[in-house]
Coordinates of C-alpha atoms and ligand atoms in Angstrom, one line a residue:
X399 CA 125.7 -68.8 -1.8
X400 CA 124.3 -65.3 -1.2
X401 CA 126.7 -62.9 0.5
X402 CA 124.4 -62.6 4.0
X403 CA 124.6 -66.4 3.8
X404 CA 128.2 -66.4 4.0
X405 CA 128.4 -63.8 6.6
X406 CA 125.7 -65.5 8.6
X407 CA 127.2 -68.7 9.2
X408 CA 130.8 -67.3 9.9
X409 CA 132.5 -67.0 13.1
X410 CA 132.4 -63.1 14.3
X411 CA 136.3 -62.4 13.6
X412 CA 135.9 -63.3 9.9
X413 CA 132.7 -61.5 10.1
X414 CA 134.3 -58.6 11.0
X415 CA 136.7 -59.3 8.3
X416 CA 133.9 -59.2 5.9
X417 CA 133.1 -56.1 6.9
X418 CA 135.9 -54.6 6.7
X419 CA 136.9 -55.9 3.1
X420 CA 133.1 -54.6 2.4
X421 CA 134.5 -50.8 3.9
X422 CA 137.4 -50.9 2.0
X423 CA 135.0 -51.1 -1.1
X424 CA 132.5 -48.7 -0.4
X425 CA 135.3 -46.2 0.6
X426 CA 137.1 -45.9 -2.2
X427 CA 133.7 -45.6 -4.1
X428 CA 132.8 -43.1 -1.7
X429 CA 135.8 -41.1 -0.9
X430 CA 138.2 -40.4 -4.6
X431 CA 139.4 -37.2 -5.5
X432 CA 136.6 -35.2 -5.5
X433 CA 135.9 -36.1 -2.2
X434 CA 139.0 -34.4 -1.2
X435 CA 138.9 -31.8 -3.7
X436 CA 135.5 -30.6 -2.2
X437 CA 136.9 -30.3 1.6
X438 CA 139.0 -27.9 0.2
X439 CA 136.7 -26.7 -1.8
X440 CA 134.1 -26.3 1.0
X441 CA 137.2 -24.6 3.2
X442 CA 136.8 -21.9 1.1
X443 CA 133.4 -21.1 0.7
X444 CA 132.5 -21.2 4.6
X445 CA 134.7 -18.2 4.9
X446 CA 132.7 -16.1 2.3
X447 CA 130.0 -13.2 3.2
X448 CA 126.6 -13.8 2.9
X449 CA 126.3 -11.8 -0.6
X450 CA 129.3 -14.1 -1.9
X451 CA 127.2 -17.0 -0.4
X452 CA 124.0 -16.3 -1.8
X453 CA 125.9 -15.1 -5.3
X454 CA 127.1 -19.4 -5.2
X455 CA 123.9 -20.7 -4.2
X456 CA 122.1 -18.4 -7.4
X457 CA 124.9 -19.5 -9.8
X458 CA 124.8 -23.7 -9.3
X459 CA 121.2 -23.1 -9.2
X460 CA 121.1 -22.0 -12.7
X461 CA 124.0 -24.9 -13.6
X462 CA 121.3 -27.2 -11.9
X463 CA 118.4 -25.8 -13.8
X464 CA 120.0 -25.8 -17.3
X465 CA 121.7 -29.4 -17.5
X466 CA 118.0 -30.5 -16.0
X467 CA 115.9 -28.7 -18.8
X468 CA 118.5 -30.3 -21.3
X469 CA 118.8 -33.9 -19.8
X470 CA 115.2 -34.2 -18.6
X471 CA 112.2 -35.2 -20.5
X472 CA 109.9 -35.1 -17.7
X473 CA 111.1 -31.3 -16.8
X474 CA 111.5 -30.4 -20.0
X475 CA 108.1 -30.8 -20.7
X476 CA 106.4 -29.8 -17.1
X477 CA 108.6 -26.5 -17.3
X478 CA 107.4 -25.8 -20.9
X479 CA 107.2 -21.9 -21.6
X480 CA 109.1 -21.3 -18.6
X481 CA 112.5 -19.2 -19.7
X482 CA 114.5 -20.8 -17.7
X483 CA 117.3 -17.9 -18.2
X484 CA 115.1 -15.0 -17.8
X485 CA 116.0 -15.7 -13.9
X486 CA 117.6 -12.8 -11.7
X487 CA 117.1 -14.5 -7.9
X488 CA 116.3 -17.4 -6.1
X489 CA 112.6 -16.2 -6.0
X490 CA 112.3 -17.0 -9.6
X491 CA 112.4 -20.3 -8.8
X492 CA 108.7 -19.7 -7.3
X493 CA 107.9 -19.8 -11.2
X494 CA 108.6 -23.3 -11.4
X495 CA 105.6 -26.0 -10.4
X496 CA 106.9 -28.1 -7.4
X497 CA 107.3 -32.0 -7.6
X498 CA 106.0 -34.7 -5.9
X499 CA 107.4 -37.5 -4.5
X500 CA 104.6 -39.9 -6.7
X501 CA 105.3 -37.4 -9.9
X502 CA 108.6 -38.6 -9.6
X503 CA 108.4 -42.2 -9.0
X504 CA 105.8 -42.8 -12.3
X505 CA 108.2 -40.4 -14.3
X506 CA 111.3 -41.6 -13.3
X507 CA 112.9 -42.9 -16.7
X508 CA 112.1 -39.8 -17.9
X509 CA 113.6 -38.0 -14.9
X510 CA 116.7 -39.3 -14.9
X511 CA 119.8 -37.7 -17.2
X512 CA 122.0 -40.6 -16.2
X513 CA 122.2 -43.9 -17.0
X514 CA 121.5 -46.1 -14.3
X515 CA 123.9 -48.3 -14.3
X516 CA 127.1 -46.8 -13.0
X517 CA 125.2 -44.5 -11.0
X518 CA 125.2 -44.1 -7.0
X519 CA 121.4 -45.4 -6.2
X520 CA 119.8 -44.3 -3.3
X521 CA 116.6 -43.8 -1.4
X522 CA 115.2 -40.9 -0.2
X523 CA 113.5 -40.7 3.0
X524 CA 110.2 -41.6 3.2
X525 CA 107.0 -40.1 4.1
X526 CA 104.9 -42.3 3.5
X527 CA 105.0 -46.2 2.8
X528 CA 107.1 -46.9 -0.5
X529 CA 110.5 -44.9 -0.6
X530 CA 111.9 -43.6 -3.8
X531 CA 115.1 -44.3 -5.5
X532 CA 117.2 -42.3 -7.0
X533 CA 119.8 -42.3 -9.1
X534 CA 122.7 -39.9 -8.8
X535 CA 126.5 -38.9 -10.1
X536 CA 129.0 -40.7 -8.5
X537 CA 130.4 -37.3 -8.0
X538 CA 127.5 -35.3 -6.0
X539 CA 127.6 -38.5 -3.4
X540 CA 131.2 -38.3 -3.1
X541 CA 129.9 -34.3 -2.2
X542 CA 127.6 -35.0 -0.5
X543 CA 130.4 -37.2 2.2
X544 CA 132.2 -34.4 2.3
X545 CA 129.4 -31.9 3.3
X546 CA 129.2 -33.8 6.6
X547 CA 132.4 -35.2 6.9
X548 CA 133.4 -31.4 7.0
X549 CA 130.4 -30.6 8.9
X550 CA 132.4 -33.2 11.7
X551 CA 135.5 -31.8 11.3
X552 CA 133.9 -28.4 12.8
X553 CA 133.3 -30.2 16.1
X554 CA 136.7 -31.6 16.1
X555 CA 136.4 -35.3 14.4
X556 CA 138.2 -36.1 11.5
X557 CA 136.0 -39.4 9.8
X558 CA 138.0 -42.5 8.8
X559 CA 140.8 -41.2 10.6
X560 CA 139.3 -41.2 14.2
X561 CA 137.3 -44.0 15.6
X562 CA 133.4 -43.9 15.8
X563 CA 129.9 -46.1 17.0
X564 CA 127.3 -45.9 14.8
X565 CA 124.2 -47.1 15.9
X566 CA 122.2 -48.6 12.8
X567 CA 119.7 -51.2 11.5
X568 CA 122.1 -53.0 9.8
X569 CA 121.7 -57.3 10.4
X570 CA 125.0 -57.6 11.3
X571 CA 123.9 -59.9 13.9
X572 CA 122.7 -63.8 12.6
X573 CA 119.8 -64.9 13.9
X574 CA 121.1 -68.1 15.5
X575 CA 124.4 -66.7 17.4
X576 CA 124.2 -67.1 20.9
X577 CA 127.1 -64.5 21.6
X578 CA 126.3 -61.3 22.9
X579 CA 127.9 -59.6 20.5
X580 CA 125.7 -57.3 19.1
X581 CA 128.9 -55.0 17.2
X582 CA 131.2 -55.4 14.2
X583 CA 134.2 -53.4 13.4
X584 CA 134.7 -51.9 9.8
X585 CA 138.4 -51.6 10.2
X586 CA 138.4 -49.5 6.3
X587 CA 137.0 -46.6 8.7
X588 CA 137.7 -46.8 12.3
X589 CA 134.1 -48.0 12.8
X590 CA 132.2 -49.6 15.2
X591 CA 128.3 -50.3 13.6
X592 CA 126.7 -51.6 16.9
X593 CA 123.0 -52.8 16.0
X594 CA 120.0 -51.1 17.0
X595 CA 117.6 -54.3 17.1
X596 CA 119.4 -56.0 19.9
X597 CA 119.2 -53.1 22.5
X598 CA 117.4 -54.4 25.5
X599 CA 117.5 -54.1 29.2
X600 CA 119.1 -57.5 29.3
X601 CA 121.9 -56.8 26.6
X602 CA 122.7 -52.9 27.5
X603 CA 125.4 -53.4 30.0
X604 CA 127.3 -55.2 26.8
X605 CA 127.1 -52.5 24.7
X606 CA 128.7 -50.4 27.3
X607 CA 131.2 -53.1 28.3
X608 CA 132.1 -52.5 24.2
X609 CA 131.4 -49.1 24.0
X610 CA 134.4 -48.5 27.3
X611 CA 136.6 -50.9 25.4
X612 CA 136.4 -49.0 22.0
X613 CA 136.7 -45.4 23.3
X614 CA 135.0 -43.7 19.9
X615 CA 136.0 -40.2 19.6
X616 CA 132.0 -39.8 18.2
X617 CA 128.9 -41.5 18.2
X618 CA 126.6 -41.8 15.3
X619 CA 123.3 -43.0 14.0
X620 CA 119.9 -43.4 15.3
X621 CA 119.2 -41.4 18.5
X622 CA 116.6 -43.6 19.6
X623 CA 119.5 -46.0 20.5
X624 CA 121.8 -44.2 22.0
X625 CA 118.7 -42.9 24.6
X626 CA 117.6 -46.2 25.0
X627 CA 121.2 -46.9 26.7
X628 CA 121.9 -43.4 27.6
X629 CA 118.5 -44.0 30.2
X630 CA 119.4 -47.4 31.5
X631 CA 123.4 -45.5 32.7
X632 CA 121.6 -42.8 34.1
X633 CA 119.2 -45.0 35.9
X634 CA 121.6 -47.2 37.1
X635 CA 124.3 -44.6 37.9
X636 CA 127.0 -45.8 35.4
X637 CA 129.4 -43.3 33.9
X638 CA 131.0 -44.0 30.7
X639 CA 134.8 -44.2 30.7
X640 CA 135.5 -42.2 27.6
X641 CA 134.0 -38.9 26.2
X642 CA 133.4 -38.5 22.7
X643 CA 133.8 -35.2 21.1
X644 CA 130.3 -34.9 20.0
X645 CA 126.9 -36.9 19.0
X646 CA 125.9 -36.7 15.4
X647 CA 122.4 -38.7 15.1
X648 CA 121.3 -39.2 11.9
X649 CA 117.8 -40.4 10.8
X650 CA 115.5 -40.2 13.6
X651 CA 113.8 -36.5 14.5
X652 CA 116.2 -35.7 17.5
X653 CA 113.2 -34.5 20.4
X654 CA 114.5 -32.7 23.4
X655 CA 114.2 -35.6 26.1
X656 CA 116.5 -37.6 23.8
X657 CA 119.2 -34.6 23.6
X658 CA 118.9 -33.9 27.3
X659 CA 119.2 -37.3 28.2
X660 CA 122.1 -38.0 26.1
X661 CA 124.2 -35.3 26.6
X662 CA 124.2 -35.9 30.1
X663 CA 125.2 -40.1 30.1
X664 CA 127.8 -39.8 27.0
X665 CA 129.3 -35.9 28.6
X666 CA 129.2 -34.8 24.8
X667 CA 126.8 -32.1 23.2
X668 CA 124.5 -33.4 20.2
X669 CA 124.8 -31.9 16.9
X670 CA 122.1 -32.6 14.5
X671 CA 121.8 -32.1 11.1
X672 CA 119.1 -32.4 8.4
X673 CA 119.7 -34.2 4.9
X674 CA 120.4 -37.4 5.5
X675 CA 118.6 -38.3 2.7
X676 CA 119.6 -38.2 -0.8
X677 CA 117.2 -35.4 -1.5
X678 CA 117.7 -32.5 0.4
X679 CA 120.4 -29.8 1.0
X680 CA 122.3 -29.2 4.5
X681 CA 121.0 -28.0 7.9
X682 CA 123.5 -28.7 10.2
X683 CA 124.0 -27.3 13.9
X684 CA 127.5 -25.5 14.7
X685 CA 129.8 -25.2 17.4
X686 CA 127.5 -22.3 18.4
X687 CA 124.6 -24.6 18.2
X688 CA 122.8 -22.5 15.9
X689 CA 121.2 -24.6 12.8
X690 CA 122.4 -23.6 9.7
X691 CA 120.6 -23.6 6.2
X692 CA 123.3 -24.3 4.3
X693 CA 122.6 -22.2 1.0
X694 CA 125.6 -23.9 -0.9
X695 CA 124.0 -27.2 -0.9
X696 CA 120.8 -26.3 -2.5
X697 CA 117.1 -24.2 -1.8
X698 CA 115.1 -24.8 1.1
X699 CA 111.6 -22.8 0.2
X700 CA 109.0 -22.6 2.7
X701 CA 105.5 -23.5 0.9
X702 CA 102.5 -20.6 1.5
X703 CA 101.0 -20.5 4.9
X704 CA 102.8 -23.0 6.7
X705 CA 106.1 -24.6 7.9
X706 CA 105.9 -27.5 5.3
X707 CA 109.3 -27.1 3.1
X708 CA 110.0 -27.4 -0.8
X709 CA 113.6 -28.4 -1.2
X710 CA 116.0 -28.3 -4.4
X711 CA 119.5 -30.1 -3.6
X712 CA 122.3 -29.6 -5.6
X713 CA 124.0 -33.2 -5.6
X714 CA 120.7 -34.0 -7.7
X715 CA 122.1 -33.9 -11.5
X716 CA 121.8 -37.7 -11.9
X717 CA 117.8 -37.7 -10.6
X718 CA 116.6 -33.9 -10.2
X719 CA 114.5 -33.2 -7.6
X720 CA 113.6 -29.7 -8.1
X721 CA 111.1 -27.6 -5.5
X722 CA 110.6 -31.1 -4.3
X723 CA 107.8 -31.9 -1.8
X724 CA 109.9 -33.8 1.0
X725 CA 107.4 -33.7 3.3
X726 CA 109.3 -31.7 6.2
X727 CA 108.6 -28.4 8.1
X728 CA 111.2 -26.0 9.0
X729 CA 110.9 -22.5 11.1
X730 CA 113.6 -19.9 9.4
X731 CA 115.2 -17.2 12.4
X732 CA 115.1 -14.3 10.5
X733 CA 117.1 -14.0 8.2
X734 CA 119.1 -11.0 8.8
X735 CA 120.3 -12.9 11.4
X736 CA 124.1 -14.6 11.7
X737 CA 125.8 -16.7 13.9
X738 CA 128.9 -16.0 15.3
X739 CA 130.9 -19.0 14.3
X740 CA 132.3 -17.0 10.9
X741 CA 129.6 -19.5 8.2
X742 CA 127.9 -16.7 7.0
X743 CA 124.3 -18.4 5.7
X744 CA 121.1 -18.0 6.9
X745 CA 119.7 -19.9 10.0
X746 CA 116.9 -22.1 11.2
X747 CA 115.4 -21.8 14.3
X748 CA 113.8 -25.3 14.2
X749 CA 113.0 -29.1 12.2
X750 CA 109.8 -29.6 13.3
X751 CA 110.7 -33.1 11.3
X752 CA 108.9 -35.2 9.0
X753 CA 105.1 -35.1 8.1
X754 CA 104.2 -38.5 9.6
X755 CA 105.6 -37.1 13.4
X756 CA 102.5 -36.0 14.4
X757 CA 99.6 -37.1 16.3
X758 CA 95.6 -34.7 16.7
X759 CA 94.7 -32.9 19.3
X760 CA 90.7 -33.9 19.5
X761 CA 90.0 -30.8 17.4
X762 CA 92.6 -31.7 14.7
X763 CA 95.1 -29.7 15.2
X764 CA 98.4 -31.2 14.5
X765 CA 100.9 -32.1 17.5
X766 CA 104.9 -33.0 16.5
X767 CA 106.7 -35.6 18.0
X768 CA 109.0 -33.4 19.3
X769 CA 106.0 -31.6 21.5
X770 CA 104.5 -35.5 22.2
X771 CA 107.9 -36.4 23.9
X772 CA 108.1 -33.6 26.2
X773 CA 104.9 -35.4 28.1
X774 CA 107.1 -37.6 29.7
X775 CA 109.4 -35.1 30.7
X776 CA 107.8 -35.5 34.8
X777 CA 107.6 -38.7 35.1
X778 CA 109.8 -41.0 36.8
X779 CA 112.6 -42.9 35.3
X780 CA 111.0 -46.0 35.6
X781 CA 109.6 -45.4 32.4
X782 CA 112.1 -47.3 30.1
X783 CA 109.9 -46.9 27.2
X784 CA 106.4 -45.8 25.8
X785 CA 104.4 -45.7 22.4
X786 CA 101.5 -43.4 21.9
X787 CA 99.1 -44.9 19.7
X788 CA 96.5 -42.5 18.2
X789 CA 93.3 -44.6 16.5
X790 CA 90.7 -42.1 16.5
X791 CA 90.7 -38.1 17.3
X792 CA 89.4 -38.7 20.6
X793 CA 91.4 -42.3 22.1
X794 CA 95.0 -42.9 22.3
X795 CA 96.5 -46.4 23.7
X796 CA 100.0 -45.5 25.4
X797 CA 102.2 -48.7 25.4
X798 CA 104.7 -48.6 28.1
X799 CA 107.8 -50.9 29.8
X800 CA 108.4 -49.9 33.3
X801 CA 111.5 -50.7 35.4
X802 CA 109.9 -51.3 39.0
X803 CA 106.2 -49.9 38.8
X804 CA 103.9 -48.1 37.3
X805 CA 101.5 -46.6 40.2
X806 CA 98.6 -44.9 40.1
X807 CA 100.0 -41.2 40.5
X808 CA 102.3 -41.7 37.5
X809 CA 98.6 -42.9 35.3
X810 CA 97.2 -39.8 36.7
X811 CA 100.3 -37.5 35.8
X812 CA 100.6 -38.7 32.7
X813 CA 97.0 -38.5 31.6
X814 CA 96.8 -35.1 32.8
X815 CA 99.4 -34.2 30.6
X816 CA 98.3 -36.0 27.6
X817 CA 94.7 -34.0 28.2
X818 CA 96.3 -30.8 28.4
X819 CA 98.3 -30.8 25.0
X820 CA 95.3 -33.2 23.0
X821 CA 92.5 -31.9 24.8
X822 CA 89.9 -32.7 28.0
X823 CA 87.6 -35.3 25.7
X824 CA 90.8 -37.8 24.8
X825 CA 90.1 -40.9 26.2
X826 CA 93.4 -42.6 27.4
X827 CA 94.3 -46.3 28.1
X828 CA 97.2 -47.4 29.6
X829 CA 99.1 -50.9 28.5
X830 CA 102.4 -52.3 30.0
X831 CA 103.8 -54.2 28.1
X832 CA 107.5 -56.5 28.3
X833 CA 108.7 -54.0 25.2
X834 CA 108.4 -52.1 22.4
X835 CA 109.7 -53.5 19.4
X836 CA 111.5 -51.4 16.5
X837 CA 110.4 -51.0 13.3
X838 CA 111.7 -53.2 10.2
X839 CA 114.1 -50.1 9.7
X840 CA 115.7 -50.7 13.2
X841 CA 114.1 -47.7 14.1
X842 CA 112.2 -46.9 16.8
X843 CA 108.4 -45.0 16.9
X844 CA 107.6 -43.1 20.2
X845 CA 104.1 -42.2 18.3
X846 CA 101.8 -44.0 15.8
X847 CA 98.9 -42.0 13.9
X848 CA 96.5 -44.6 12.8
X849 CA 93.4 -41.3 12.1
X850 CA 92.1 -41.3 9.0
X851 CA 90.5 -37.8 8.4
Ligands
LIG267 ZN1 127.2 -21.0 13.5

């Protein structure tokens, strides 16, 4: 019998057993020596100056580089003619051709310089349909942990040693239990993995029944769910009986409804960060709540006449992605600019997000999610939840679940807004509907671009 059979047709205490033995195992894959050794490590570096900083982020870019040009076939040969060691800067690296995500995919035997098996796999986030996995050192993930373990410690929380919810799309719950007891404890690291496809109206008030009995010290995971019952305690007046010491979401673009509106149920500010995926190098908000672009963790490039991003990550020895096309825009402050919590690196003034979380205005001009959201930043709270869907440059269908009514006025608010950021000629129809269901990920899609240009 397959493992998830096992699990599924066990009672919930050995379940969370399961999980548990299964946290033990990933932890010590995930946190050996060089786990610790890189806190320290990373203790160090966030005191230097900028010039120290960017003197690092040169040097392992060049280590990076050279064991790539050596292990690679595939870069070997696309960087051919290229003297590698003729670089003086990080702007030599504009001499380099950038990568795509399908270059990568047909190549990847021939990207890789590690053998696959004994390798950490992992997927990188995806822009677009099929995701792409990659093969990396044991080592870089175990760097990677620390990054944002460390990245947590700044805000106070010390991982495995302080209890945490994480809100994921893990199937953790069976399809046949009858319990509502949609949570399951991973004792290995004080964690609580609540799951994101079982937050309804109907089962909210037992997550916070759990969430009051576990006290976590932080929250993680996708900040779609922790809105979704960060709106229904607001509605209904309920005020948790713990406060975390911060909010880490991870996954989902984090748009300014969702951080208003969670800050204010959980009493605990939201620090994002970027780089979730295997890909990419650090962006991760401080104590100041400035963003920073974490130069020790690799190259964030922004590509010629827009936001969109190139990124080169360090932790990618195993599969290189080098001036990678990820898919993301960025805005850089600029960068003579530094924050005043003592992490001397350059900042970022915004994650516009991923290349998918956007929907036309009729003229084609492109609109993020995090500008789509603020539309329903008037409207009542009976609005639980909504969906725009865009199927041509001139219609969109907004899906919504309402707690009491929808009237008239709220149509005619909403419309006006949706005209004023897409344009007079968008046509609008309206649809309530019982919900909005998540996506195979467990993650949830406030927009939906179905335009084909
Ligand atoms: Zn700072």
């Amino acid at each position: 019998m397959k493992y998830q059979n096992i699990y599924d047709r066990s009672p919930i205490f050995f379940q969370n057993f399961m999980a548990t033995i299964y946290g033990y195992k990933v932890k010590r894959n995930r946190y050996g020596k060089t786990y610790y050794d890189y806190l320290k490590y990373l203790d160090k570096i966030h005191k230097y100056s900028r010039e120290e900083l960017e003197t690092l982020q040169f040097n392992e870019l060049m280590k990076l580089l050279n064991n790539t040009v050596e292990k690679s076939k595939f870069y070997r040969e696309l960087y051919e003619g290229i003297d590698i060691n003729s670089f003086k800067s990080i702007d030599d690296l504009k001499k380099l051709p950038m990568v795509t995500k399908e270059m990568i995919r047909q190549n990847i035997d021939d990207v890789i310089t590690i053998p696959k098996s004994g390798a950490s796999v992992g997927n990188t986030g995806g822009t677009t349909g099929k995701s792409l996995t990659v093969y990396n050192r044991p080592e870089d993930s175990q760097k990677r942990m620390a990054t944002l373990d460390y990245f947590k410690m700044k805000h106070g929380f010390r991982n495995m040693e302080m209890k945490k919810a994480t809100f994921m799309g893990k199937h953790i719950v069976p399809p046949t239990q009858k319990k509502k007891v949609f949570w399951r404890y991973n004792a290995a690291i004080k964690q609580m993995v609540y799951s994101s496809f079982h937050i309804t109206e109907e089962n909210i008030p037992y997550y916070i029944e759990s969430l009051n009995k576990l006290k976590p010290v932080a929250i993680d995971g996708f900040p779609s769910s922790m809105y979704d019952i960060a709106s229904y305690m607001i509605r209904n007046n309920i005020i948790f009986e713990f406060k975390p010491l911060a909010i880490f979401p991870t996954s989902e673009t984090v748009t300014t409804e969702y951080r208003e509106v969670i800050e204010k149920a959980f009493g605990a500010k939201v620090r994002d960060q970027y780089a979730s995926s295997e890909g990419a190098p650090f962006v991760w908000e401080c104590e100041c709540g400035n963003y920073h672009y974490d130069i020790t963790t690799g190259v964030i490039e922004s590509m010629d006449d827009s936001n969109e991003v190139l990124v080169t990550s360090f932790t990618t020895y195993g599969t290189p992605l080098i001036r990678y096309r990820i898919g993301d825009s960025m805005v850089f402050e600029d960068p003579s600019k530094v924050c005043g919590c003592g992490f001397n690196t350059p900042l970022v003034k915004s994650i516009e997000g991923r290349a998918i979380d956007f929907l036309y205005s009729t003229k084609g001009g492109k609109i993020s999610l995090v500008n789509v959201s603020n539309i329903f930043k008037y409207m009542p709270n009976t609005i639980t939840k909504a969906q725009l869907i865009q199927d041509s440059l001139t219609h969109m269908l907004v899906k919504i679940v309402v707690d009491g009514d929808f009237t008239n006025r709220d149509k005619k608010i909403l419309t006006d807004e949706i005209k004023h950021k897409f344009g007079n000629d968008m046509k609008v129809d309206f649809e309530v509907v019982d919900d909005i269901p998540r996506e195979m990920s467990g993650k949830y899609k406030l927009i939906v671009n179905k335009v084909k240009l």
